[in-house]
Amino acid sequence: MKIIILSDYAFINGGNAQIALNTAVALANRNYDVTLFTAVGPVADFLKNIPNLKVICLNQHDILSDSNRIRAIINGLWNFKSRSVFKSLLKNFDTKNTIIHIHSCSKALSSSCLQIASKMGFKMIYHLHDYGIACPNMGFYNYRQQKICRLNPLGMKCIMTNCDSRHYIHKVWRIIRQWIQKNIGGMPKNLNYIYISHFSYSILRPFLNNNNKAYYVSNPINIEKKDRIEVEKNKEFIFIGRLVPEKNPILLAKVAKKMKLSVTFIGSGPCENEIKKIYSSAKVTGWLDKREIEKILENVRCLIFPSNWYECQPLVVLECMAKGIPCVSSKNCASSESIIEGKTGLLFKNDDLESLENAIKVFLDDKKISIMSNNAYNVFWNNDNYTINSYIKNIVEIYKKCLIK
């Protein structure tokens, strides 16, 4: 079996790329013949000189970082170069024993790669890391109104609604991209799917091709098992992620000020100044490397995850569980799926200050948070679904099923 993995990026710049690149390495280490096809470099050092892994990087820009805006607009809709190079690559593979696993293509590669692969008869599986296969702005979220969008994608109301965080012209471009992706690129018609949470799949299912297969596989959590952090001895509440309105760090800042909590925001984004303005005692660190975050987590009592939009499977919630750090999460996102309410964490009503405050009050009780910490730690480490070995085993089985079909 030959495996081709598509990722917009040849380096880790988020959860999507992290899973894609780690999948390529893990498969290669298990003696599978793997080709990683990417658009945006540089190629991460950990991908180099690995037996059984070939990395192809086109050294292009992604849509947002390309200074040549005309080229960015065109490549974002239909990347002719990626299609041409991918077509040449596929001539060296047999459709009978080659599976193409798409992790991302919307930021650089475009659906042109999927179109040529389908035309040449290759079997493909699409990893549903986000909602871009159905929604023009990839999130079923109105960034203007800061609320969930329930409009039919590409319907007239969708087309007429300015939901983009920048301006309507950009929304129009996204609509064109979505139309091309659907009617020329073959998404979602010519694909099987891997979904990472039952929550996200329930949102996407009405817009997928019911004739194709969908498989559930949790993202792997690559983390070393250590002793549980004794959170009951700690005071610090923490937020980890982009400081953007849809992730709602402002709500935590307001609650933290009201309750006079010790709180740290790890991340950066447009909400940073407003957080400091609301609560001057809040600590905002910017982005930190893994080692620095690990050090901070040793002194954390609880993770707060107040996101307003349909997160697909937030890894940070599971990573904290692995350390015995329980989470307070908003209900209307997939992080709620990782939490056993009242046992490993608590859920609160989205964007509701009083609801979040009441949940945090529970975690001020040392005995209660100690019980939830132990529960979270044990639930995580007793679940094989989160291991890389389980993940790769499931992925390989899915590849084989798709090739037989």
Short mmCIF file of C-alpha atoms in Angstrom, two decimals:
data_model
loop_
_atom_site.label_atom_id
_atom_site.label_comp_id
_atom_site.label_asym_id
_atom_site.label_seq_id
_atom_site.Cartn_x
_atom_site.Cartn_y
_atom_site.Cartn_z
CA MET A 1 0.00 0.00 0.00
CA LYS A 2 1.23 3.46 -0.97
CA ILE A 3 0.08 6.50 0.98
CA ILE A 4 0.01 10.11 -0.22
CA ILE A 5 -0.78 12.77 2.39
CA LEU A 6 -1.83 16.27 1.39
CA SER A 7 -1.14 19.21 3.69
CA ASP A 8 -1.02 22.90 2.82
CA TYR A 9 1.97 23.32 5.13
CA ALA A 10 5.28 21.47 5.48
CA PHE A 11 5.69 22.73 9.03
CA ILE A 12 3.49 22.82 12.12
CA ASN A 13 1.44 26.00 12.42
CA GLY A 14 -1.64 24.57 14.11
CA GLY A 15 -3.50 21.41 15.02
CA ASN A 16 -4.33 20.47 11.41
CA ALA A 17 -0.71 20.51 10.21
CA GLN A 18 0.44 18.86 13.43
CA ILE A 19 -1.81 15.85 12.83
CA ALA A 20 -0.98 15.66 9.11
CA LEU A 21 2.79 15.74 9.53
CA ASN A 22 2.83 13.45 12.56
CA THR A 23 0.66 10.99 10.64
CA ALA A 24 3.17 10.95 7.78
CA VAL A 25 6.08 10.31 10.14
CA ALA A 26 4.28 7.64 12.16
CA LEU A 27 3.26 5.73 9.04
CA ALA A 28 6.78 5.92 7.60
CA ASN A 29 8.22 4.66 10.88
CA ARG A 30 5.94 1.64 10.53
CA ASN A 31 7.49 0.89 7.12
CA TYR A 32 4.69 2.24 4.95
CA ASP A 33 5.68 4.02 1.74
CA VAL A 34 4.57 7.62 2.40
CA THR A 35 4.68 10.75 0.24
CA LEU A 36 3.86 14.07 1.90
CA PHE A 37 2.71 16.62 -0.68
CA THR A 38 2.73 20.24 0.55
CA ALA A 39 2.63 23.79 -0.79
CA VAL A 40 4.07 26.09 1.88
CA GLY A 41 7.56 25.71 3.36
CA PRO A 42 9.99 25.54 4.95
CA VAL A 43 10.03 21.80 5.49
CA ALA A 44 10.15 21.04 9.22
CA ASP A 45 13.42 19.52 10.39
CA PHE A 46 11.72 16.50 11.93
CA LEU A 47 10.50 15.47 8.46
CA LYS A 48 13.99 15.21 7.02
CA ASN A 49 16.01 12.03 6.48
CA ILE A 50 13.23 9.64 7.48
CA PRO A 51 13.27 6.27 5.68
CA ASN A 52 10.09 5.57 3.67
CA LEU A 53 9.05 9.26 3.75
CA LYS A 54 9.32 11.51 0.69
CA VAL A 55 8.45 15.17 1.21
CA ILE A 56 7.46 17.35 -1.74
CA CYS A 57 7.12 21.07 -1.05
CA LEU A 58 6.20 23.53 -3.80
CA ASN A 59 7.61 26.47 -1.78
CA GLN A 60 4.56 28.59 -2.46
CA HIS A 61 2.84 31.14 -0.23
CA ASP A 62 -0.46 30.53 1.45
CA ILE A 63 -3.36 32.81 0.55
CA LEU A 64 -2.92 35.29 3.39
CA SER A 65 0.87 35.66 3.29
CA ASP A 66 1.33 36.06 -0.49
CA SER A 67 2.31 39.68 -1.20
CA ASN A 68 1.18 39.20 -4.79
CA ARG A 69 -2.54 39.47 -4.13
CA ILE A 70 -3.58 38.62 -7.70
CA ARG A 71 -1.63 35.38 -7.51
CA ALA A 72 -3.07 34.68 -4.05
CA ILE A 73 -6.63 35.16 -5.32
CA ILE A 74 -6.07 32.83 -8.29
CA ASN A 75 -4.15 30.13 -6.40
CA GLY A 76 -6.71 30.15 -3.62
CA LEU A 77 -9.43 29.35 -6.13
CA TRP A 78 -7.48 26.93 -8.34
CA ASN A 79 -3.76 26.28 -7.89
CA PHE A 80 -2.59 25.34 -11.38
CA LYS A 81 0.97 24.58 -10.30
CA SER A 82 -0.04 22.22 -7.52
CA ARG A 83 -2.38 20.41 -9.92
CA SER A 84 0.33 20.03 -12.55
CA VAL A 85 2.99 18.78 -10.13
CA PHE A 86 0.52 16.47 -8.41
CA LYS A 87 -0.57 15.02 -11.74
CA SER A 88 3.06 14.24 -12.61
CA LEU A 89 3.55 12.65 -9.20
CA LEU A 90 0.46 10.45 -9.50
CA LYS A 91 1.69 8.97 -12.80
CA ASN A 92 4.21 7.04 -10.68
CA PHE A 93 1.49 5.41 -8.56
CA ASP A 94 -1.04 2.63 -9.11
CA THR A 95 -4.67 3.43 -8.35
CA LYS A 96 -5.19 -0.10 -7.00
CA ASN A 97 -2.81 0.23 -4.04
CA THR A 98 -2.55 4.00 -3.46
CA ILE A 99 -4.66 5.96 -1.01
CA ILE A 100 -4.68 9.77 -0.90
CA HIS A 101 -5.31 11.25 2.54
CA ILE A 102 -6.20 14.96 2.46
CA HIS A 103 -5.65 16.90 5.68
CA SER A 104 -5.83 20.40 4.19
CA CYS A 105 -5.95 22.05 0.79
CA SER A 106 -7.93 25.28 1.29
CA LYS A 107 -5.02 27.54 2.32
CA ALA A 108 -2.68 26.85 -0.61
CA LEU A 109 -3.01 23.60 -2.59
CA SER A 110 -6.69 24.14 -3.54
CA SER A 111 -9.19 21.53 -4.70
CA SER A 112 -7.36 21.33 -8.06
CA CYS A 113 -5.28 18.47 -6.62
CA LEU A 114 -8.40 16.53 -5.67
CA GLN A 115 -9.93 17.05 -9.09
CA ILE A 116 -6.98 15.54 -10.97
CA ALA A 117 -6.65 12.66 -8.51
CA SER A 118 -10.32 11.80 -8.96
CA LYS A 119 -10.02 12.11 -12.72
CA MET A 120 -7.11 9.64 -12.67
CA GLY A 121 -9.14 7.17 -10.60
CA PHE A 122 -7.46 7.39 -7.19
CA LYS A 123 -9.30 6.68 -3.93
CA MET A 124 -9.27 9.64 -1.52
CA ILE A 125 -10.19 10.23 2.08
CA TYR A 126 -10.71 13.70 3.54
CA HIS A 127 -9.88 14.46 7.17
CA LEU A 128 -12.59 16.77 8.54
CA HIS A 129 -10.42 19.00 10.73
CA ASP A 130 -12.75 21.94 10.07
CA TYR A 131 -16.00 22.76 8.28
CA GLY A 132 -14.44 24.00 5.03
CA ILE A 133 -15.80 21.11 3.00
CA ALA A 134 -19.28 22.65 3.39
CA CYS A 135 -19.10 26.22 4.69
CA PRO A 136 -17.54 29.12 2.70
CA ASN A 137 -15.98 30.69 5.80
CA MET A 138 -15.08 27.23 7.14
CA GLY A 139 -16.70 27.61 10.54
CA PHE A 140 -20.51 27.89 10.32
CA TYR A 141 -19.92 31.13 12.20
CA ASN A 142 -20.95 34.71 11.55
CA TYR A 143 -17.83 36.66 12.49
CA ARG A 144 -19.67 39.99 12.15
CA GLN A 145 -22.40 39.08 14.61
CA GLN A 146 -20.21 36.73 16.67
CA LYS A 147 -22.71 33.90 16.64
CA ILE A 148 -23.27 30.46 15.13
CA CYS A 149 -24.55 30.54 11.54
CA ARG A 150 -27.32 28.09 10.62
CA LEU A 151 -27.86 29.22 7.03
CA ASN A 152 -27.70 26.71 4.19
CA PRO A 153 -24.17 26.98 2.66
CA LEU A 154 -24.25 28.62 -0.81
CA GLY A 155 -27.97 29.28 -0.44
CA MET A 156 -29.23 32.74 -1.34
CA LYS A 157 -29.31 33.90 2.30
CA CYS A 158 -25.75 32.63 2.76
CA ILE A 159 -24.57 34.46 -0.35
CA MET A 160 -26.23 37.71 0.70
CA THR A 161 -24.97 37.59 4.31
CA ASN A 162 -21.75 39.37 5.18
CA CYS A 163 -20.34 36.98 7.78
CA ASP A 164 -16.63 37.45 7.00
CA SER A 165 -14.38 39.00 9.63
CA ARG A 166 -12.87 41.38 7.04
CA HIS A 167 -15.29 42.58 4.37
CA TYR A 168 -17.98 41.34 2.02
CA ILE A 169 -15.65 41.24 -1.00
CA HIS A 170 -13.67 38.55 0.78
CA LYS A 171 -16.91 36.65 1.45
CA VAL A 172 -17.71 36.80 -2.27
CA TRP A 173 -14.29 35.29 -3.03
CA ARG A 174 -14.97 32.53 -0.50
CA ILE A 175 -18.32 31.80 -2.17
CA ILE A 176 -16.59 31.48 -5.55
CA ARG A 177 -13.97 29.17 -4.02
CA GLN A 178 -16.70 27.04 -2.44
CA TRP A 179 -18.59 26.79 -5.74
CA ILE A 180 -15.43 25.74 -7.59
CA GLN A 181 -14.52 23.30 -4.83
CA LYS A 182 -17.97 21.71 -4.95
CA ASN A 183 -18.70 21.71 -8.69
CA ILE A 184 -15.23 21.30 -10.22
CA GLY A 185 -12.97 20.07 -7.42
CA GLY A 186 -15.32 17.26 -6.48
CA MET A 187 -15.66 18.13 -2.78
CA PRO A 188 -17.44 16.46 -1.08
CA LYS A 189 -18.80 14.17 -3.84
CA ASN A 190 -15.65 12.17 -4.67
CA LEU A 191 -14.41 11.59 -1.14
CA ASN A 192 -14.68 9.33 1.88
CA TYR A 193 -14.33 11.07 5.23
CA ILE A 194 -12.64 10.85 8.60
CA TYR A 195 -14.34 12.87 11.33
CA ILE A 196 -12.64 13.68 14.63
CA SER A 197 -15.66 14.18 16.87
CA HIS A 198 -19.28 13.09 16.79
CA PHE A 199 -20.21 16.70 17.49
CA SER A 200 -18.53 18.06 14.34
CA TYR A 201 -19.88 15.19 12.23
CA SER A 202 -23.43 15.95 13.35
CA ILE A 203 -22.96 19.48 11.97
CA LEU A 204 -21.40 18.35 8.68
CA ARG A 205 -23.40 15.23 7.92
CA PRO A 206 -26.29 16.95 6.07
CA PHE A 207 -23.79 18.41 3.57
CA LEU A 208 -21.74 15.29 2.83
CA ASN A 209 -22.28 12.64 0.18
CA ASN A 210 -24.33 9.91 1.85
CA ASN A 211 -23.11 7.36 -0.69
CA ASN A 212 -19.57 7.61 0.66
CA LYS A 213 -18.21 6.27 3.93
CA ALA A 214 -17.46 8.30 7.03
CA TYR A 215 -15.18 6.96 9.78
CA TYR A 216 -14.62 8.25 13.30
CA VAL A 217 -11.02 8.55 14.50
CA SER A 218 -10.02 10.69 17.45
CA ASN A 219 -6.94 12.81 16.95
CA PRO A 220 -3.91 11.34 18.75
CA ILE A 221 -2.45 13.15 21.74
CA ASN A 222 1.33 12.88 21.70
CA ILE A 223 2.13 13.39 25.36
CA GLU A 224 4.36 11.68 27.90
CA LYS A 225 2.67 10.21 30.96
CA LYS A 226 3.80 11.90 34.16
CA ASP A 227 2.43 12.15 37.67
CA ARG A 228 -0.87 13.98 38.03
CA ILE A 229 -0.56 17.69 38.69
CA GLU A 230 -2.04 18.35 42.15
CA VAL A 231 -4.30 21.12 40.92
CA GLU A 232 -6.03 21.45 44.29
CA LYS A 233 -2.84 23.13 45.54
CA ASN A 234 -2.81 25.67 42.70
CA LYS A 235 -4.60 29.00 42.18
CA GLU A 236 -4.03 29.81 38.52
CA PHE A 237 -6.82 29.60 35.92
CA ILE A 238 -5.66 29.41 32.32
CA PHE A 239 -6.78 30.04 28.74
CA ILE A 240 -4.75 28.61 25.83
CA GLY A 241 -5.43 29.59 22.23
CA ARG A 242 -5.80 32.45 19.78
CA LEU A 243 -7.11 35.59 21.42
CA VAL A 244 -9.92 36.12 18.93
CA PRO A 245 -13.60 36.96 19.52
CA GLU A 246 -14.95 33.55 18.46
CA LYS A 247 -12.84 31.87 21.16
CA ASN A 248 -14.32 34.34 23.65
CA PRO A 249 -11.37 35.12 25.96
CA ILE A 250 -13.17 38.37 26.83
CA LEU A 251 -15.82 36.45 28.78
CA LEU A 252 -13.11 34.88 30.94
CA ALA A 253 -11.48 38.27 31.50
CA LYS A 254 -14.81 39.67 32.74
CA VAL A 255 -15.45 36.73 35.07
CA ALA A 256 -11.86 36.77 36.33
CA LYS A 257 -12.16 40.46 37.20
CA LYS A 258 -15.48 39.94 38.98
CA MET A 259 -14.14 36.97 40.96
CA LYS A 260 -10.61 38.42 41.36
CA LEU A 261 -9.08 35.25 39.90
CA SER A 262 -5.43 34.73 39.10
CA VAL A 263 -5.62 34.08 35.36
CA THR A 264 -3.15 33.57 32.50
CA PHE A 265 -3.90 33.84 28.78
CA ILE A 266 -1.40 31.91 26.62
CA GLY A 267 -1.72 33.10 23.04
CA SER A 268 -2.02 36.26 21.02
CA GLY A 269 -4.55 38.00 18.82
CA PRO A 270 -6.76 41.05 18.42
CA CYS A 271 -8.44 40.63 21.84
CA GLU A 272 -5.18 41.05 23.75
CA ASN A 273 -5.53 44.77 24.49
CA GLU A 274 -9.18 44.44 25.46
CA ILE A 275 -8.33 41.67 27.92
CA LYS A 276 -5.78 43.90 29.64
CA LYS A 277 -8.21 46.81 29.59
CA ILE A 278 -10.94 44.76 31.25
CA TYR A 279 -8.69 43.11 33.84
CA SER A 280 -5.27 44.67 34.34
CA SER A 281 -4.21 41.82 36.66
CA ALA A 282 -4.58 39.25 33.87
CA LYS A 283 -1.32 37.84 32.51
CA VAL A 284 -1.06 37.63 28.70
CA THR A 285 2.06 35.72 27.64
CA GLY A 286 1.79 35.61 23.86
CA TRP A 287 2.68 32.35 22.14
CA LEU A 288 5.09 30.15 24.08
CA ASP A 289 7.02 27.04 23.14
CA LYS A 290 6.01 23.65 24.52
CA ARG A 291 8.58 23.68 27.31
CA GLU A 292 7.43 27.07 28.59
CA ILE A 293 3.78 25.99 28.55
CA GLU A 294 4.65 22.81 30.45
CA LYS A 295 6.26 24.89 33.18
CA ILE A 296 3.18 27.12 33.54
CA LEU A 297 0.83 24.13 33.63
CA GLU A 298 2.55 22.81 36.75
CA ASN A 299 0.91 25.68 38.65
CA VAL A 300 -2.52 25.61 36.99
CA ARG A 301 -5.76 24.81 38.76
CA CYS A 302 -8.14 24.66 35.83
CA LEU A 303 -8.37 25.22 32.06
CA ILE A 304 -11.15 27.53 30.85
CA PHE A 305 -12.37 26.90 27.30
CA PRO A 306 -15.11 29.49 26.57
CA SER A 307 -15.23 29.17 22.76
CA ASN A 308 -18.39 30.40 21.00
CA TRP A 309 -18.03 28.53 17.73
CA TYR A 310 -18.21 24.86 16.63
CA GLU A 311 -14.70 23.72 17.56
CA CYS A 312 -14.12 20.27 15.99
CA GLN A 313 -11.90 18.65 18.64
CA PRO A 314 -9.80 21.02 20.75
CA LEU A 315 -6.57 19.19 21.57
CA VAL A 316 -5.74 21.45 24.51
CA VAL A 317 -8.63 20.04 26.55
CA LEU A 318 -7.32 16.49 26.14
CA GLU A 319 -3.72 17.54 26.73
CA CYS A 320 -4.72 19.11 30.04
CA MET A 321 -6.75 16.05 31.03
CA ALA A 322 -3.60 13.98 30.53
CA LYS A 323 -1.99 16.06 33.26
CA GLY A 324 -4.97 15.94 35.58
CA ILE A 325 -6.07 19.51 34.81
CA PRO A 326 -9.88 19.58 34.59
CA CYS A 327 -11.65 21.93 32.20
CA VAL A 328 -14.62 24.26 32.26
CA SER A 329 -15.92 24.37 28.68
CA SER A 330 -18.76 25.99 26.78
CA LYS A 331 -21.45 23.48 25.83
CA ASN A 332 -21.84 24.20 22.12
CA CYS A 333 -18.51 22.93 20.81
CA ALA A 334 -16.75 19.57 20.53
CA SER A 335 -14.70 20.10 23.69
CA SER A 336 -17.92 19.21 25.53
CA GLU A 337 -17.59 15.72 24.01
CA SER A 338 -14.23 15.20 25.74
CA ILE A 339 -15.65 16.08 29.17
CA ILE A 340 -17.79 13.90 31.41
CA GLU A 341 -19.99 16.53 33.01
CA GLY A 342 -19.47 16.71 36.75
CA LYS A 343 -16.83 13.99 36.70
CA THR A 344 -13.85 15.18 34.63
CA GLY A 345 -14.94 18.79 34.14
CA LEU A 346 -17.88 21.15 33.88
CA LEU A 347 -19.89 22.69 31.05
CA PHE A 348 -21.47 26.13 30.96
CA LYS A 349 -23.91 27.91 28.68
CA ASN A 350 -22.16 29.62 25.75
CA ASP A 351 -21.29 33.28 26.29
CA ASP A 352 -23.12 33.33 29.64
CA LEU A 353 -21.14 35.15 32.33
CA GLU A 354 -23.22 33.89 35.23
CA SER A 355 -23.09 30.29 34.00
CA LEU A 356 -19.29 30.42 33.70
CA GLU A 357 -18.98 32.06 37.11
CA ASN A 358 -21.05 29.32 38.74
CA ALA A 359 -18.91 26.60 37.15
CA ILE A 360 -15.68 28.25 38.31
CA LYS A 361 -17.08 28.53 41.86
CA VAL A 362 -17.27 24.72 41.97
CA PHE A 363 -13.57 24.53 41.13
CA LEU A 364 -12.69 26.81 44.02
CA ASP A 365 -13.48 23.86 46.32
CA ASP A 366 -10.22 21.93 46.83
CA LYS A 367 -11.93 18.62 47.51
CA LYS A 368 -14.21 18.78 44.47
CA ILE A 369 -11.45 19.80 42.07
CA SER A 370 -9.15 17.11 43.43
CA ILE A 371 -11.76 14.46 42.63
CA MET A 372 -12.29 15.83 39.11
CA SER A 373 -8.54 16.09 38.55
CA ASN A 374 -8.03 12.43 39.43
CA ASN A 375 -10.99 11.44 37.29
CA ALA A 376 -9.74 13.42 34.28
CA TYR A 377 -6.26 11.93 34.60
CA ASN A 378 -7.51 8.35 34.89
CA VAL A 379 -10.13 8.66 32.14
CA PHE A 380 -7.50 9.95 29.72
CA TRP A 381 -4.84 7.34 30.42
CA ASN A 382 -7.34 4.47 30.43
CA ASN A 383 -8.52 5.38 26.93
CA ASP A 384 -6.41 3.82 24.16
CA ASN A 385 -8.17 5.90 21.50
CA TYR A 386 -5.88 8.85 22.23
CA THR A 387 -2.61 7.00 21.59
CA ILE A 388 -0.66 7.32 18.35
CA ASN A 389 -0.58 3.52 18.01
CA SER A 390 -4.37 3.28 18.14
CA TYR A 391 -4.71 6.21 15.75
CA ILE A 392 -2.37 4.69 13.14
CA LYS A 393 -3.99 1.28 13.45
CA ASN A 394 -7.41 2.83 12.80
CA ILE A 395 -6.13 4.96 9.92
CA VAL A 396 -4.51 1.98 8.17
CA GLU A 397 -7.69 -0.09 8.50
CA ILE A 398 -9.66 2.76 6.94
CA TYR A 399 -7.17 3.01 4.07
CA LYS A 400 -7.61 -0.68 3.33
CA LYS A 401 -11.40 -0.44 3.39
CA CYS A 402 -11.33 2.52 0.99
CA LEU A 403 -9.06 0.70 -1.44
CA ILE A 404 -11.28 -2.40 -1.44
CA LYS A 405 -14.43 -0.36 -2.16
#
